[in-house]
XYZ file of C-alpha atoms in Angstrom:
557
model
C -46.956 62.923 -57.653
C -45.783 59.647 -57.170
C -43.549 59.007 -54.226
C -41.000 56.417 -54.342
C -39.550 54.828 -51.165
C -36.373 56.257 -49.755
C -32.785 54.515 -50.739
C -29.676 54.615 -48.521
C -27.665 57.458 -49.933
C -24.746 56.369 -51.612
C -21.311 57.167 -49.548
C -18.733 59.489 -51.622
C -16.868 58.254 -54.042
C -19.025 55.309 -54.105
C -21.179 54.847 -57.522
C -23.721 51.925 -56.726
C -25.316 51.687 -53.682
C -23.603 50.741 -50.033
C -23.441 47.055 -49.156
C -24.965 46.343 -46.032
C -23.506 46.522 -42.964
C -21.068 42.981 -41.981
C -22.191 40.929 -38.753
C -18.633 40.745 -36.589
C -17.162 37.091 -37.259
C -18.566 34.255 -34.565
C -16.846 31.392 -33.305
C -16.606 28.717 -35.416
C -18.555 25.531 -34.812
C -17.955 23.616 -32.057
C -16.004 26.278 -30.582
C -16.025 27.722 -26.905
C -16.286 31.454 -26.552
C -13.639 32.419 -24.220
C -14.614 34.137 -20.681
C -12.711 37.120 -21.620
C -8.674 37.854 -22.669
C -6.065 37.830 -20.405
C -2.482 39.113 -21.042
C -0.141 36.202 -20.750
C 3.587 36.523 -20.876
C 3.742 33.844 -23.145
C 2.977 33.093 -26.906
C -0.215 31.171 -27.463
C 1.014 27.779 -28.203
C 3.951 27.596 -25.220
C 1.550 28.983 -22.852
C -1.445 26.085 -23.589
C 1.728 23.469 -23.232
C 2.496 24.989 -19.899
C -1.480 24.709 -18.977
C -0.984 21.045 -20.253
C 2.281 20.191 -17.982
C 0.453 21.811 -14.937
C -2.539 19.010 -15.647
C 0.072 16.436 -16.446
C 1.434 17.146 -12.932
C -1.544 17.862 -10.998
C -2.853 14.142 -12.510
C 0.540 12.673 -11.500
C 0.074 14.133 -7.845
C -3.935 13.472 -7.648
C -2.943 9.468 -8.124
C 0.238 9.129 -5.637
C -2.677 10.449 -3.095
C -5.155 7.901 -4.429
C -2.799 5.404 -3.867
C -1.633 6.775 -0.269
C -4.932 6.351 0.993
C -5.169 2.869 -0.592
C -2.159 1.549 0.907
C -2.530 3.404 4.207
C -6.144 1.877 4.459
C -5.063 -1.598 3.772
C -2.014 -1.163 6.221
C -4.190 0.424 9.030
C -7.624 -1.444 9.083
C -6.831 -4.963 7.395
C -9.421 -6.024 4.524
C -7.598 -4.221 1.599
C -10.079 -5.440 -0.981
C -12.478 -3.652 1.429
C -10.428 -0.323 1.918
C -9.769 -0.505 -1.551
C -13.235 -0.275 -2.610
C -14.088 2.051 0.071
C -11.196 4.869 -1.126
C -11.650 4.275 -5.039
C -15.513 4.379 -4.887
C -14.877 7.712 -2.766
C -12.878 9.183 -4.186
C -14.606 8.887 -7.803
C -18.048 10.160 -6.205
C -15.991 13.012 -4.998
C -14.376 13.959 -7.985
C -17.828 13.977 -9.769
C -19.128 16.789 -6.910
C -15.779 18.728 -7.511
C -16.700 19.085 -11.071
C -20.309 20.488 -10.312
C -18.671 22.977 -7.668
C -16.252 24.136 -10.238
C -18.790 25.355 -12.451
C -19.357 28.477 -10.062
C -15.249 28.956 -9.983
C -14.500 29.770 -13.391
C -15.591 33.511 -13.442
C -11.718 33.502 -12.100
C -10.119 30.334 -13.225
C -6.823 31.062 -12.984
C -7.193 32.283 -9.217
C -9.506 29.788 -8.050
C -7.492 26.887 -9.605
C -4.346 28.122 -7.570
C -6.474 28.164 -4.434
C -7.518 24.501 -5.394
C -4.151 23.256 -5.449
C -2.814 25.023 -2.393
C -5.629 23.234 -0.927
C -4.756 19.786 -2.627
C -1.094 19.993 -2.018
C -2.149 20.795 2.245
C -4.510 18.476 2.689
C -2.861 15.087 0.308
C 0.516 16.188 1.403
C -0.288 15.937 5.181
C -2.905 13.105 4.757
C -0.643 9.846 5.246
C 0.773 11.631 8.847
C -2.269 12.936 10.089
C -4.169 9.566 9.487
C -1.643 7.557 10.840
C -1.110 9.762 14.172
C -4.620 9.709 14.855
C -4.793 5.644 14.291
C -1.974 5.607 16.954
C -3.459 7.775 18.849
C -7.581 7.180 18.846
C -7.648 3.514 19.248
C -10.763 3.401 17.675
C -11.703 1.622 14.608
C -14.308 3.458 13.303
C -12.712 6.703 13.648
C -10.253 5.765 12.046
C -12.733 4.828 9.207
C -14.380 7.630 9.399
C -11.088 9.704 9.051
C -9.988 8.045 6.513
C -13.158 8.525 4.305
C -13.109 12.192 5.082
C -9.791 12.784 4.049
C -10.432 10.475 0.842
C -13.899 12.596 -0.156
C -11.547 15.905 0.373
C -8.947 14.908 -1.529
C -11.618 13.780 -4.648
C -13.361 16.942 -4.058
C -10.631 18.950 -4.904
C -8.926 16.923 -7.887
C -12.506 16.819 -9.278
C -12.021 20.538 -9.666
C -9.000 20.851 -11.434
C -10.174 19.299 -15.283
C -13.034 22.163 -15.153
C -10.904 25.380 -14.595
C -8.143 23.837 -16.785
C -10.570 23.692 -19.317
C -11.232 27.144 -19.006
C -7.799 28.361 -18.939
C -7.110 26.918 -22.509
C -9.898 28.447 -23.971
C -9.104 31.690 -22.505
C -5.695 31.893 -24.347
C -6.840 30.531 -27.652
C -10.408 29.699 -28.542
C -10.613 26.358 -30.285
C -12.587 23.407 -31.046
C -14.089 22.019 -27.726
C -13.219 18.410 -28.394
C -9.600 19.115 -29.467
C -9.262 20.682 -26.454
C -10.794 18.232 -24.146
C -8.521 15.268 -26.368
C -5.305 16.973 -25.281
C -6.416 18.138 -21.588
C -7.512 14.200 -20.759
C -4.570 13.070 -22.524
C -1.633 15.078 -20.291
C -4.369 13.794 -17.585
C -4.190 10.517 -18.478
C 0.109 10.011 -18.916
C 0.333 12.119 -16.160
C -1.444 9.519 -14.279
C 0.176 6.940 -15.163
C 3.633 8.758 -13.919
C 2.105 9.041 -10.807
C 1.222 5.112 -10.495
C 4.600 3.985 -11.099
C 6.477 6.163 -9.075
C 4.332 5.868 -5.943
C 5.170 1.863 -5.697
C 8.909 1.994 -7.629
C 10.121 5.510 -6.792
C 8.012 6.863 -3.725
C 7.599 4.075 -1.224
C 10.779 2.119 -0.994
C 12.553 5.685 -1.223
C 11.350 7.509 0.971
C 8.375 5.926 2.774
C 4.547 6.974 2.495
C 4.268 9.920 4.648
C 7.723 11.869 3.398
C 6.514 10.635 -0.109
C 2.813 12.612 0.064
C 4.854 15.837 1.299
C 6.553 15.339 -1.203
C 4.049 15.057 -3.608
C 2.458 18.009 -2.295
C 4.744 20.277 -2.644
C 4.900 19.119 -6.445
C 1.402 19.893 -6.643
C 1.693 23.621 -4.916
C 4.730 24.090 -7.398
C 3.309 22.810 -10.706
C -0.277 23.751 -9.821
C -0.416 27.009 -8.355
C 2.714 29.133 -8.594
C 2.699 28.326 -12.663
C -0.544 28.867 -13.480
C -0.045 32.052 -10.986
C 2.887 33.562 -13.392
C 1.198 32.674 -16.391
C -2.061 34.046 -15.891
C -0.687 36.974 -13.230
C -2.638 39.278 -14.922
C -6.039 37.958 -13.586
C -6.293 38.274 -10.174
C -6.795 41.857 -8.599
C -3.609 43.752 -7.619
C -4.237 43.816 -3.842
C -4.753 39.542 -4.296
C -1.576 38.964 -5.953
C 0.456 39.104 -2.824
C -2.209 37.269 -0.440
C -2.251 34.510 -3.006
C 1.794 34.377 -2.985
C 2.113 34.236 0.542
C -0.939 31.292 0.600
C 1.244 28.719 -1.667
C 4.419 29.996 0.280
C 2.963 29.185 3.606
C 1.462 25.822 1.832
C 5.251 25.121 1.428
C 6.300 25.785 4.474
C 4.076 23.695 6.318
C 5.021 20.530 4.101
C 8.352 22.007 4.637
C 8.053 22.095 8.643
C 6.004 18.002 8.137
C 8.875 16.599 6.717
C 11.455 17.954 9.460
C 8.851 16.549 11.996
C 8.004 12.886 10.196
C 10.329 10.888 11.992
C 9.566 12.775 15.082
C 5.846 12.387 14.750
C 6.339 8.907 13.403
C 8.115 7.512 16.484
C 5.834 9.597 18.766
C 3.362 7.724 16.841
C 4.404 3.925 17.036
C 5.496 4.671 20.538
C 2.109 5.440 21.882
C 0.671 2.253 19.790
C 3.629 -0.409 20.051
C 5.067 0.802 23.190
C 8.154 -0.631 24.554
C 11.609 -0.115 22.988
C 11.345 0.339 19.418
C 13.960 -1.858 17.814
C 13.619 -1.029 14.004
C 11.276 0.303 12.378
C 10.586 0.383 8.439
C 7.957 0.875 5.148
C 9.530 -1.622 2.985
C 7.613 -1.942 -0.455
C 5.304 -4.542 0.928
C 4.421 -3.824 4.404
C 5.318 -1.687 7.538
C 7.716 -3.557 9.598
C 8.361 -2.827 13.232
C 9.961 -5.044 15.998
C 9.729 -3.670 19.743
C 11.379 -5.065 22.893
C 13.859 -7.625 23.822
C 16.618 -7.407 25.457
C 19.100 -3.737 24.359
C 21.924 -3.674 22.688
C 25.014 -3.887 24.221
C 27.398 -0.997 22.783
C 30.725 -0.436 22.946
C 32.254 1.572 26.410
C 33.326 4.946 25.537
C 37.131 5.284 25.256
C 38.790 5.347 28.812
C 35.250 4.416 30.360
C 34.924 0.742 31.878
C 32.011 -0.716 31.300
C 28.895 -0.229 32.929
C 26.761 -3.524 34.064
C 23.421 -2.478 32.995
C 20.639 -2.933 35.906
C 19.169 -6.321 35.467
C 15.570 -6.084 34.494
C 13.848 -8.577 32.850
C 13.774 -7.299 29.053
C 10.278 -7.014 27.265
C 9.328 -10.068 24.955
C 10.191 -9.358 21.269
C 7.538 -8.825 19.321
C 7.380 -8.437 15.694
C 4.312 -6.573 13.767
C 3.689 -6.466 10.147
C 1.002 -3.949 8.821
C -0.016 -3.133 12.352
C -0.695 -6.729 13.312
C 1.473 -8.772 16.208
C 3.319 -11.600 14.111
C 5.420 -12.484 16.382
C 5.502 -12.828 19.893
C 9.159 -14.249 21.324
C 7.870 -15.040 24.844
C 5.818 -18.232 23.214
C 6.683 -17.961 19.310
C 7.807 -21.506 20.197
C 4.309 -23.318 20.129
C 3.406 -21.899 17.171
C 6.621 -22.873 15.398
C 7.179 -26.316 17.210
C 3.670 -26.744 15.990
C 3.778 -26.093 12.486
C 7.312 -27.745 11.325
C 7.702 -30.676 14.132
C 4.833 -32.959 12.755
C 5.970 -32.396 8.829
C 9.619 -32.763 9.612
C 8.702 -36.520 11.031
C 8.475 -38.179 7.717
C 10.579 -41.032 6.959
C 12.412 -38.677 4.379
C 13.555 -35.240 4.854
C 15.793 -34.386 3.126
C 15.021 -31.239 0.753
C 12.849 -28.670 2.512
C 11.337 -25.559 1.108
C 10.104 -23.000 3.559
C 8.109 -20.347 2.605
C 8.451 -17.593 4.570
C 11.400 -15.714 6.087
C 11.505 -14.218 9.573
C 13.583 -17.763 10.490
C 11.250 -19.031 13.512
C 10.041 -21.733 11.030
C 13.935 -22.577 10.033
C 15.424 -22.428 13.222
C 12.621 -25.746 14.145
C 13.719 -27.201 10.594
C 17.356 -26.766 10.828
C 16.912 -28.802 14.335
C 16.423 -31.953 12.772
C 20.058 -33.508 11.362
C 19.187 -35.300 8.477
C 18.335 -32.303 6.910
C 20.672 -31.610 3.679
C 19.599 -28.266 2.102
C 16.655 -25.476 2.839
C 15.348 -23.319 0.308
C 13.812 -20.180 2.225
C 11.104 -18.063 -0.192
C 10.530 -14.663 1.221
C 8.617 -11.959 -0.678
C 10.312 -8.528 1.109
C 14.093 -8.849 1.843
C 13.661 -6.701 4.740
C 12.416 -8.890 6.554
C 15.312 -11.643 6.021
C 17.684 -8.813 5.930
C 16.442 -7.795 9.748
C 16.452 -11.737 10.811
C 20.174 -11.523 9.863
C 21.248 -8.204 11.234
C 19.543 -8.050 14.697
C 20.936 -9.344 17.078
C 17.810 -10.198 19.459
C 15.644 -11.339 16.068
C 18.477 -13.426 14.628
C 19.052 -15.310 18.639
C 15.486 -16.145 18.999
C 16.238 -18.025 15.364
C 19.141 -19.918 16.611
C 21.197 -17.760 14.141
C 19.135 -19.677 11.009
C 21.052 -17.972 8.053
C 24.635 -18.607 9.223
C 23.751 -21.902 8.123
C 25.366 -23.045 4.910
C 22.576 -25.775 3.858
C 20.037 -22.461 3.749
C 19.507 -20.618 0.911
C 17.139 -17.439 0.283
C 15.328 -16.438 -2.492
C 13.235 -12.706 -2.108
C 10.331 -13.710 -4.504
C 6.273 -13.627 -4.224
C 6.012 -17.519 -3.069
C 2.593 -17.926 -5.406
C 5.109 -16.935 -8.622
C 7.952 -18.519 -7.259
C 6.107 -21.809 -7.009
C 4.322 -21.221 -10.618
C 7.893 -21.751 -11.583
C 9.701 -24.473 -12.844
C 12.269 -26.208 -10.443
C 13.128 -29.276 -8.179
C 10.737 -30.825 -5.795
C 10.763 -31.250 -1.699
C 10.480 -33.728 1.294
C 8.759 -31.288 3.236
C 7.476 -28.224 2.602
C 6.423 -25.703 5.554
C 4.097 -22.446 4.533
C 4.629 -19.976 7.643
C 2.755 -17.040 5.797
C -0.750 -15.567 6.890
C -3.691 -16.951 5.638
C -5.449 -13.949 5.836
C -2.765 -11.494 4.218
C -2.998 -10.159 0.483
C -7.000 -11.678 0.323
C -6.250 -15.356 1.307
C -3.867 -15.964 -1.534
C -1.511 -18.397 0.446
C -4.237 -20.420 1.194
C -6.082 -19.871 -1.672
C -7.338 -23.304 -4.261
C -4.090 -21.894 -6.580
C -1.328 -21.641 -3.720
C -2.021 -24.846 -2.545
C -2.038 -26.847 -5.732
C 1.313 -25.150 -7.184
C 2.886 -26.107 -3.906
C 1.479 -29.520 -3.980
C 3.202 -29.971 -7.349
C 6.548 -29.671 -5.902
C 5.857 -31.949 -3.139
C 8.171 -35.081 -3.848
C 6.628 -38.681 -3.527
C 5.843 -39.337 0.097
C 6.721 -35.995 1.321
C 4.573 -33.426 3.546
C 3.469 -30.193 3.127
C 1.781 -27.999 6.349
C 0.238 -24.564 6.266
C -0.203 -22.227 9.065
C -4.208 -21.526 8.601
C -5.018 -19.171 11.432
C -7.360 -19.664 14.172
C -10.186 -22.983 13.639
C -13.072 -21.224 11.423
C -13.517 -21.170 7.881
C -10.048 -20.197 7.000
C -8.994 -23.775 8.447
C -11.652 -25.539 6.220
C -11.045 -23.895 3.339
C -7.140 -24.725 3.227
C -7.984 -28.105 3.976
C -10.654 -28.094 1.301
C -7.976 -26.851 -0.860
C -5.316 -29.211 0.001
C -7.751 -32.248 -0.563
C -8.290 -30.768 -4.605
C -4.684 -30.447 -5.072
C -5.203 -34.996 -4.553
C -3.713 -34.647 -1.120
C -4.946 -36.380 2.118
C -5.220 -33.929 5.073
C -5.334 -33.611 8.811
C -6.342 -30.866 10.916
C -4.616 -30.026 13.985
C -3.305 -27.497 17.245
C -0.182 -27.166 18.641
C -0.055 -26.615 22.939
C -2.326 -23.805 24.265
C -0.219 -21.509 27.061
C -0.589 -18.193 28.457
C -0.394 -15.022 25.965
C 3.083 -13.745 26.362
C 2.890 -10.250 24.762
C -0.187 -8.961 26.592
C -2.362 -9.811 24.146
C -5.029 -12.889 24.225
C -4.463 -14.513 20.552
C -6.707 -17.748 19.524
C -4.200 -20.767 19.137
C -3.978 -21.519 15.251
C -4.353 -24.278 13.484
C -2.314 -26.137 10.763
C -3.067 -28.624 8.526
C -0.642 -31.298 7.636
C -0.935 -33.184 4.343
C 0.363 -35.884 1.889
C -0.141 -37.995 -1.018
C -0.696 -40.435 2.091
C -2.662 -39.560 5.022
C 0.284 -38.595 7.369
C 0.405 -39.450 11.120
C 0.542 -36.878 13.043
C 4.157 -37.674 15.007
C 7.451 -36.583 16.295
C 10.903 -37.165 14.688
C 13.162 -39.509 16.783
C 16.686 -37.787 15.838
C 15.733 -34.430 16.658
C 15.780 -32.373 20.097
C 12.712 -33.038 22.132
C 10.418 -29.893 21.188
C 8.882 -27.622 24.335
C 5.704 -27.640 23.755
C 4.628 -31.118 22.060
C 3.848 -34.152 22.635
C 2.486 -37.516 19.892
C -0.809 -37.374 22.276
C -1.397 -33.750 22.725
C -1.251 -33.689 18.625
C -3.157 -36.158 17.937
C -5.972 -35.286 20.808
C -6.277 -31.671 18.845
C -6.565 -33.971 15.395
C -9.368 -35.705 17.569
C -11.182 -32.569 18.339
C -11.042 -30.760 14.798
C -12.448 -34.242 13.276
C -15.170 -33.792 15.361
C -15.973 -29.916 14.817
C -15.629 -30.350 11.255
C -18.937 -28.280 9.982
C -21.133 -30.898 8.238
C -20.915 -31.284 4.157
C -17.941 -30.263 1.670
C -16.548 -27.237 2.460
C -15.419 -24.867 -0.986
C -11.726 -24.105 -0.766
C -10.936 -20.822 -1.732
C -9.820 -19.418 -4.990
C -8.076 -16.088 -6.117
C -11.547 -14.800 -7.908
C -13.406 -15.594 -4.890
């Protein structure tokens, strides 16, 4: 008997034999295989657009923080191409450990990306006001550092975790081709980005300043982060976690909520405790934080039916003027500094068209003394400051009232472009800007020459350089490649007025000539100076000049 091997027995119905059981369909190449389905309220395609405006957001948010930090480090601790590189290269190392750690979050995407971005929205939204309290309030540099790079590695940390889940979360509503997905994930990433770097300089700062702008921004982020991708993807968390995760993004709102009706409270608390004094005005302008403190008050109106009380006479605080945190201006001796800077250009045989740039009117007032003077162009980058030279009344007296007078006329322009510019040349021309500001760009090889250019035959230029050290030499190095003859000099040394013990600056005075360091005839006698005392401090810089050329200093230094 011969057996034969067994056969599948043919189903009912069926004639041939049964085909062999199908393999269920796998993704297709290049796909991801989704985590698991989750009910959405949505239809595919509207729901992945909503995942896409949540990371179009989120990106908009994560940059207005980047650039917080930025511009608060820069404002706080001076050396912004040092802060700069500090927060950026920070921040970028932290987003790169956020990414690991999100690999162990996306067993619950949709939940842990919500707790990401109530975290995000607390921590950016309340970084600019905690920062700056505790720089007002520690007095100490390197915790201030310190803080600052804390905050900075936080904020990365948690941004870095946001492209991960969102990954996720499109592949759990519609499997697809990996790189399609990642295209249009990094491209909402990407505009949304760029949203958030034009608004924080155009939209943010000058609106509403930088600490109501990043509580702002956080609650944006809360918003757009968490509560959407909490409707959208309800269905994920546990029932008993719905509410707790609710109540999280609500009380994440109401503490931004709570911030903002404390910022000015907080901010004054703030600048009390590190200006002291009486608080004039304070302001975030677009370019820099500008607070004046002290002189003497205000005299307001009596009260209807009241006669006037004679306030008690105290002698009133000096004025003082800061810029980013740094004293530029003290009123009790202003004077030598000014006297100093304009008296010795202003003594040329002609001087008649002067350009000035910068615009607080100290420099003006000392121009405007002299009477052959026929017209002043002022360049001042931030109209708040000439705006607050006009409209205070202890500001504008220490000027002498400079912009009541018709032969002055203000531009609000970066000098560096303005001078880059086409347009008529000067007598004299007075820089009263700091060296050091913006990386050395008003003293810098470039400044120097463009300003040179519109120097009129025989006329002067002088620069404000800072205290004698390399910043001196290298304006004078610069000066001398723009073809102009230089000397170094100091105006009188006196007591610190404000409290605080400054280094007298130097200046550097400069022509197609070498110019002689003297006083003009026709004007008011000056304070401070006197032909010998100039000359003696021209005497002593010769002599401490350091030995062999010295490089001036260039915008890609």
């Amino acid at each position: 008997m011969i057996n034969h091997p067994a056969r599948p027995s043919a189903q009912p119905g069926h004639d041939g034999p049964a085909d062999p059981p199908s393999r269920p369909p796998g993704p297709p190449v290049g796909a991801v295989r989704a985590g698991g389905a989750i009910r959405i309220p949505l239809r595919p395609r509207a729901a992945r657009l909503l995942v896409l405006l949540a990371a179009f957001v989120c990106a908009a948010c994560g940059l207005v923080y980047e650039l917080e930090l930025v511009a608060l480090g820069g404002y706080l601790l001076g050396d912004s191409v040092t802060q700069t590189s500090v927060v950026l290269s920070v921040m970028v190392f932290a987003m790169g450990v956020g990414s690991l750690l999100a690999k162990g979050l996306t067993r619950r995407p949709a939940t842990s990306f919500a707790l990401v971005e109530c975290a995000l929205a607390l921590t950016g939204g309340l970084s600019v006001l905690g920062l700056y309290a505790g720089w007002a309030w520690l007095d100490h540099h390197r915790a201030a550092m310190a803080a600052l790079v804390a905050t900075t590695f936080l904020i990365g940390l948690l941004i870095g975790a946001e492209i991960p889940l969102l990954m996720t979360l499109i592949q759990r509503i519609r499997r697809e081709h990996a790189g399609r997905a990642a295209a249009d994930l990094f491209a909402a990433d990407y505009v949304g980005a760029l949203i958030g770097g034009l608004a924080f300089p155009f939209l943010l700062l000058p609106a509403v300043g930088q600490a109501t702008g990043a509580l702002l921004t956080g609650a944006v982020n809360a918003l757009a982060g968490a509560a959407v991708v909490l409707w959208l993807f309800r269905a994920e968390p546990p029932r008993r976690a719905r509410p707790l995760l609710w109540t999280g993004c609500g009380l994440v709102l109401a503490v931004l909520a709570l911030a903002a009706a404390c910022t000015g409270l907080i901010e004054r608390a703030a600048r009390q405790a590190l200006y002291g004094g009486q608080i004039r005005f304070a302001a975030q302008s677009r370019y820099q934080e500008i607070v004046l403190v002290g002189g003497p008050p205000a005299a307001g109106p009596a009260p209807d039916g009241a006669a006037a009380r004679v306030p008690e006479q105290r002698p009133a605080p000096p004025l003082e003027l800061y810029l980013d945190g740094r004293l530029a201006v003290c009123g009790a001796d202003e004077y030598r500094e000014h006297e100093a800077l304009v008296r010795p250009a202003m003594a040329a045989a002609l001087a008649v068209r002067v350009l000035v740039l910068g615009g607080d009117g100290l420099a003006l007032r000392e121009v405007l003394r002299h009477p052959g003077v026929g017209s002043v162009q002022v360049v001042e980058l931030d109209p708040e400051l000439t705006d607050l030279a006009r409209r205070d009344p202890a500001l504008a007296a220490l000027g002498g009232y400079p912009y009541r007078d018709p032969r002055v006329r203000v531009t609000g322009a970066d000098p560096l472009d303005w001078l880059r510019s086409t347009g008529p040349q000067f007598d004299v021309i007075v820089s009263d800007l700091d060296g050091s500001a913006h990386g050395g760009k008003y003293r810098s090889r470039e400044f120097l020459g463009l300003a040179a250019r519109r120097l009129a035959p025989g006329g002067r230029i002088a620069v404000r350089t800072g205290p004698v050290g390399p910043q001196l030499w290298s304006a004078e190095a610069g000066l001398a490649a723009a073809g102009l003859r230089t000397v170094p000099y100091q105006g009188a040394d006196g007591p610190a007025g404000c409290g605080q013990r400054v280094e007298r600056p130097a200046f550097v005075l400069a022509g197609q000539e070498r110019p002689q360091l003297a006083l003009a005839a026709d004007a008011p006698a000056p304070r401070s100076l006197t032909v010998d005392a100039l000359r003696g401090s021209a005497a002593r810089l010769a002599a401490a000049r350091p030995p062999g050329p010295t490089a001036p200093h260039s915008l890609v230094d």
